[in-house]
PDB file of C-alpha atoms in Angstrom:
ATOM      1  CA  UNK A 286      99.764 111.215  77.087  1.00  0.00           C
ATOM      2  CA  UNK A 287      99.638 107.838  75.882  1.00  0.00           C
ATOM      3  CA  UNK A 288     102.867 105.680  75.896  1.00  0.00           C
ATOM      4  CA  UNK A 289     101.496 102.692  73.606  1.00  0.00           C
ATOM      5  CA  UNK A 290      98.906 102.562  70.829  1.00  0.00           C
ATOM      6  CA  UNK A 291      97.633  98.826  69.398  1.00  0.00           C
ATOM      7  CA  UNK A 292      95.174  98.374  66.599  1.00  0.00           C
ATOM      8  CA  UNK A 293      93.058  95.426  66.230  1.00  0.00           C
ATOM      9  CA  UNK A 294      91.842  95.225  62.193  1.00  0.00           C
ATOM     10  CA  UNK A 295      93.593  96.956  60.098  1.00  0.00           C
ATOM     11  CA  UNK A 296      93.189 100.364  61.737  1.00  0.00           C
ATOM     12  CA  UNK A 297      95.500 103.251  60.423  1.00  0.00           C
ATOM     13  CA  UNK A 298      96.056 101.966  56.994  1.00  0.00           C
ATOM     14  CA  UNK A 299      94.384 102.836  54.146  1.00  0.00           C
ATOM     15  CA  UNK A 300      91.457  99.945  53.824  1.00  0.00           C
ATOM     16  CA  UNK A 301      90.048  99.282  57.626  1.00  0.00           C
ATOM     17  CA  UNK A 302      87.485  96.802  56.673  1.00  0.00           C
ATOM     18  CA  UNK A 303      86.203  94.489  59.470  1.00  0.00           C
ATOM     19  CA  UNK A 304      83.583  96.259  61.995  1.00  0.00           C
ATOM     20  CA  UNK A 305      85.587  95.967  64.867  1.00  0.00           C
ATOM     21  CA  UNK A 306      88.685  97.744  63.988  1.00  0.00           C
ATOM     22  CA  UNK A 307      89.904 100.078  66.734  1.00  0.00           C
ATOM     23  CA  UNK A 308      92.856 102.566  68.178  1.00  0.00           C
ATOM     24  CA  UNK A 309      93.895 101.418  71.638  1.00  0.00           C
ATOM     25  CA  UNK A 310      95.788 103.777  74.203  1.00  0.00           C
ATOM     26  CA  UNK A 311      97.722 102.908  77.240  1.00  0.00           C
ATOM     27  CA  UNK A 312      97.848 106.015  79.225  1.00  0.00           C
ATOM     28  CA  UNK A 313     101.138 106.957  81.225  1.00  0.00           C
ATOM     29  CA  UNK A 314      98.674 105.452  84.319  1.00  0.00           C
ATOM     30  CA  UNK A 315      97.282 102.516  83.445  1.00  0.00           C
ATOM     31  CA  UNK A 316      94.170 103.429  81.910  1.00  0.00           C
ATOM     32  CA  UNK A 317      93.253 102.242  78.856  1.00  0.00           C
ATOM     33  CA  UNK A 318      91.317 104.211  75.877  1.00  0.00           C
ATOM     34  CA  UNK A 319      89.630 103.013  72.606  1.00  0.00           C
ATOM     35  CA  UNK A 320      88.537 104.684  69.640  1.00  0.00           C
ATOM     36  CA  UNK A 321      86.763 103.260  66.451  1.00  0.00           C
ATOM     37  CA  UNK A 322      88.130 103.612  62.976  1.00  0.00           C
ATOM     38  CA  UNK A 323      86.607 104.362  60.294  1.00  0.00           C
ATOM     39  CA  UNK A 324      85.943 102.539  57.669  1.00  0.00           C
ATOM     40  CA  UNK A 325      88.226 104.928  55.007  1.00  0.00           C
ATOM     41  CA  UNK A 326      91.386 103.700  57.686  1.00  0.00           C
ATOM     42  CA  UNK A 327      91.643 106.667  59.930  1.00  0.00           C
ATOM     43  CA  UNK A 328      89.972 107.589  63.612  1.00  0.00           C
ATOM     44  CA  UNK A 329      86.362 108.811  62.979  1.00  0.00           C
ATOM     45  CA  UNK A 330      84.926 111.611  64.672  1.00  0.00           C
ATOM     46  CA  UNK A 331      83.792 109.585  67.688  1.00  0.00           C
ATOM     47  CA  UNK A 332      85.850 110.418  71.245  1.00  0.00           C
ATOM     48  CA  UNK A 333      88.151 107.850  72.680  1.00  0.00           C
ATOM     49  CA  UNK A 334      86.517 105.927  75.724  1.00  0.00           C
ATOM     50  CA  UNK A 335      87.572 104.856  78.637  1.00  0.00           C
ATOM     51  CA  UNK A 336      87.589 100.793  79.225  1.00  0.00           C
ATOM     52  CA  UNK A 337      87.278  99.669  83.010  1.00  0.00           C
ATOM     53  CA  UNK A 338      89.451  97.396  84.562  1.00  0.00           C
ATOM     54  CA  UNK A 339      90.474  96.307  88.342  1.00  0.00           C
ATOM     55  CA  UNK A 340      93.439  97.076  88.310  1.00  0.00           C
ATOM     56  CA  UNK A 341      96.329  98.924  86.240  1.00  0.00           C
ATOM     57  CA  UNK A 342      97.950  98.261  82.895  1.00  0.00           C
ATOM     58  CA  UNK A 343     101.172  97.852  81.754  1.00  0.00           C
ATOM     59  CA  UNK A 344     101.268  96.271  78.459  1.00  0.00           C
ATOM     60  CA  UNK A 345      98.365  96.404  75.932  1.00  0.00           C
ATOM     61  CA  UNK A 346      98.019  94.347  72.340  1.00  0.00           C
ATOM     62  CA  UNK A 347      95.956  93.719  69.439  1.00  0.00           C
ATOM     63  CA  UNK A 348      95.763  91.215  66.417  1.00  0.00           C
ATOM     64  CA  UNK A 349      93.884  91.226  63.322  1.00  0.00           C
ATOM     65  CA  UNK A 350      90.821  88.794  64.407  1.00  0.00           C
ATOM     66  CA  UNK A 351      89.515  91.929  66.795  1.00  0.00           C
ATOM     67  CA  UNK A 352      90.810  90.571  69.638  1.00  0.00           C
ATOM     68  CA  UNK A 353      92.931  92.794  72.317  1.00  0.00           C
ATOM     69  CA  UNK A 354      94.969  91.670  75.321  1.00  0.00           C
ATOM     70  CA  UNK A 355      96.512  93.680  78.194  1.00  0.00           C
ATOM     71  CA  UNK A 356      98.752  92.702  80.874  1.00  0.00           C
ATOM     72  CA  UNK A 357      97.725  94.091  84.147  1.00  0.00           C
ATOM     73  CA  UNK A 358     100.107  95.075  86.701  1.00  0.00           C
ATOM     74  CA  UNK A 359      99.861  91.793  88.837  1.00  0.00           C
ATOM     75  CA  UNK A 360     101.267  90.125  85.441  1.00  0.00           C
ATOM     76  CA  UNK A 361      98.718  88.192  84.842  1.00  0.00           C
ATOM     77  CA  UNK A 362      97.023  88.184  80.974  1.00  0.00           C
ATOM     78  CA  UNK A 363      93.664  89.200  80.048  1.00  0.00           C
ATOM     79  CA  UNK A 364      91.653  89.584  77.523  1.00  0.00           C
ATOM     80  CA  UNK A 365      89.071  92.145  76.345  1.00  0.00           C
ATOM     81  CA  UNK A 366      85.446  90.808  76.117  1.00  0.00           C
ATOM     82  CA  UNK A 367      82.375  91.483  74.028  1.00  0.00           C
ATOM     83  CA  UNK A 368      83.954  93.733  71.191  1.00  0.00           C
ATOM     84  CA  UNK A 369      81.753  94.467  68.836  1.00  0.00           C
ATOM     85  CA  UNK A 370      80.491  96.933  66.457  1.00  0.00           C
ATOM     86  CA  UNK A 371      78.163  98.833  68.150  1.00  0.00           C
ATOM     87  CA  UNK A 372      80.472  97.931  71.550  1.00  0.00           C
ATOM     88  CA  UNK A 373      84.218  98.468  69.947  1.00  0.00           C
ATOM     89  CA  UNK A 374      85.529  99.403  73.440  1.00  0.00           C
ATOM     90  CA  UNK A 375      84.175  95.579  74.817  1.00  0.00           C
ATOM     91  CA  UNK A 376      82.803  94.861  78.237  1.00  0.00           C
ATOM     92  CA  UNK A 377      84.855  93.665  80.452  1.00  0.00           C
ATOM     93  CA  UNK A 378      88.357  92.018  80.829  1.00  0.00           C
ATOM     94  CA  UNK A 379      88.636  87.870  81.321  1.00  0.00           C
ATOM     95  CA  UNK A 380      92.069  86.882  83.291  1.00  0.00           C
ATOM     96  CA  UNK A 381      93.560  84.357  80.621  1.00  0.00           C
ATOM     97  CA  UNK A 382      96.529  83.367  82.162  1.00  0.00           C
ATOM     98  CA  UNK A 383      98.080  84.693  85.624  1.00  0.00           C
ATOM     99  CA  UNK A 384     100.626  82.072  86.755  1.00  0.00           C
ATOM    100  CA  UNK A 385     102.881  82.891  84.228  1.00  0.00           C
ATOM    101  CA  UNK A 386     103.961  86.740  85.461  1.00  0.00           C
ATOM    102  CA  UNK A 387     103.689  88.484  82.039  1.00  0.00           C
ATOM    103  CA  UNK A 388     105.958  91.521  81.179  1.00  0.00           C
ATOM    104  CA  UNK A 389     105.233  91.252  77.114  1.00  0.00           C
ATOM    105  CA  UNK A 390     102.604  89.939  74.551  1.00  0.00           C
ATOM    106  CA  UNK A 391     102.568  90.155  70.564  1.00  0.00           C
ATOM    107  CA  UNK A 392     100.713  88.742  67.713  1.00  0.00           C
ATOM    108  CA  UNK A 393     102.440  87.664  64.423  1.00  0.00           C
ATOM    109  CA  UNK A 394     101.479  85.258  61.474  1.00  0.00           C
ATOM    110  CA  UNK A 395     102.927  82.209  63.729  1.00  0.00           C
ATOM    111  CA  UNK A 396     101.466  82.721  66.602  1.00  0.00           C
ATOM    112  CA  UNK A 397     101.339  84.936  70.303  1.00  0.00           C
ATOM    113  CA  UNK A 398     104.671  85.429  71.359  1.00  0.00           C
ATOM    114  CA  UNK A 399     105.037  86.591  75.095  1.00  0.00           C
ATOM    115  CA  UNK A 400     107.548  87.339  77.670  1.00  0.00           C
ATOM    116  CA  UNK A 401     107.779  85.735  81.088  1.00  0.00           C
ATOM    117  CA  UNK A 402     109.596  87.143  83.958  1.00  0.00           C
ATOM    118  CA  UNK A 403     109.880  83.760  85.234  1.00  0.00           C
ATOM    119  CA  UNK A 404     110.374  81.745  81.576  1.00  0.00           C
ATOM    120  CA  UNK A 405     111.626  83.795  79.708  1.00  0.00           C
ATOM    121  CA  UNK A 406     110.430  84.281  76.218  1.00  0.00           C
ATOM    122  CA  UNK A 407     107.157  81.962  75.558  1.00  0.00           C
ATOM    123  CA  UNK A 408     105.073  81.088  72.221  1.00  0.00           C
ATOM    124  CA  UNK A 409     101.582  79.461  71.336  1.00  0.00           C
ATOM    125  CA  UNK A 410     100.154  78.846  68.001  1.00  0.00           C
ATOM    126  CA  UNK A 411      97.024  80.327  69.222  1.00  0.00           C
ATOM    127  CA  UNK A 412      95.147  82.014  72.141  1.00  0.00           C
ATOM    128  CA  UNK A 413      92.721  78.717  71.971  1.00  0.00           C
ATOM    129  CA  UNK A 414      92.136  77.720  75.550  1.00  0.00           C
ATOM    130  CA  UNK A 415      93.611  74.417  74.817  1.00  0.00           C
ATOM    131  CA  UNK A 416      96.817  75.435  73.518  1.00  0.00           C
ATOM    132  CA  UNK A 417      99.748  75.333  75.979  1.00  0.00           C
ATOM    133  CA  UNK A 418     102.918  78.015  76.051  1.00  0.00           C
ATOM    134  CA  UNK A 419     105.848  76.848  75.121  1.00  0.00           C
ATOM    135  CA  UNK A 420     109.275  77.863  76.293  1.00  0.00           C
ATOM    136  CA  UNK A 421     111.395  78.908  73.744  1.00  0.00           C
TER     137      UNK A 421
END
């Protein structure tokens, strides 16, 4: 059963038109699943797949440029690698931030918005490596 689904793209509405738009599933344990959209805006015939990682998720997300996070259960952030589309399900997951003991990420229009369990609610204008969080 999955507890959390994230789209990257527009995936599930009516016009999915980049090549990299994709369901995401957090499983009950951790696991995560992908599964590419079509291009009509709903989950083609392919199966969902299974995407590695070293350790269990809690917390999945996805924004519009393709690009899909996860939270792993040591809190730190990561972030999926190598989508593409003949690859939507990526290759492997890059640690992005671990000192910060993530419980929460989102995208919006302003920014990432993210939720510390030791500072609280954070933002950054972007997930460029040079950007900084910033308490809010």
């Amino acid at each position: 059963m999955a507890t959390l689904l994230a789209s990257n793209g527009d995936a599930g509405i009516s016009t999915g038109n980049t090549v990299m738009d994709s369901l995401w599933a957090l499983h009950e344990n951790g696991c995560v699943f992908c599964r590419p959209v079509s291009t009509m805006g709903f989950a083609s015939s392919s199966s969902w797949t299974r995407t590695p990682a070293v350790s269990e998720i809690k917390h999945i997300a996805a924004d519009t440029s393709g690009s899909v996070w996860a939270i792993f259960e040591d809190g730190s952030l990561n972030r999926r690698l190598d989508i593409t589309e003949n690859c939507p399900e990526g290759v492997s997951w890059q640690v992005v931030d671990f000192k910060m003991n993530f419980a929460d990420i989102c995208f919006g229009k302003s920014g990432v918005w993210a939720l510390s369990h030791q500072r609280g609610v954070l933002h950054r204008p972007s997930m460029d490596e040079d950007e900084k969080w910033q308490v809010v």
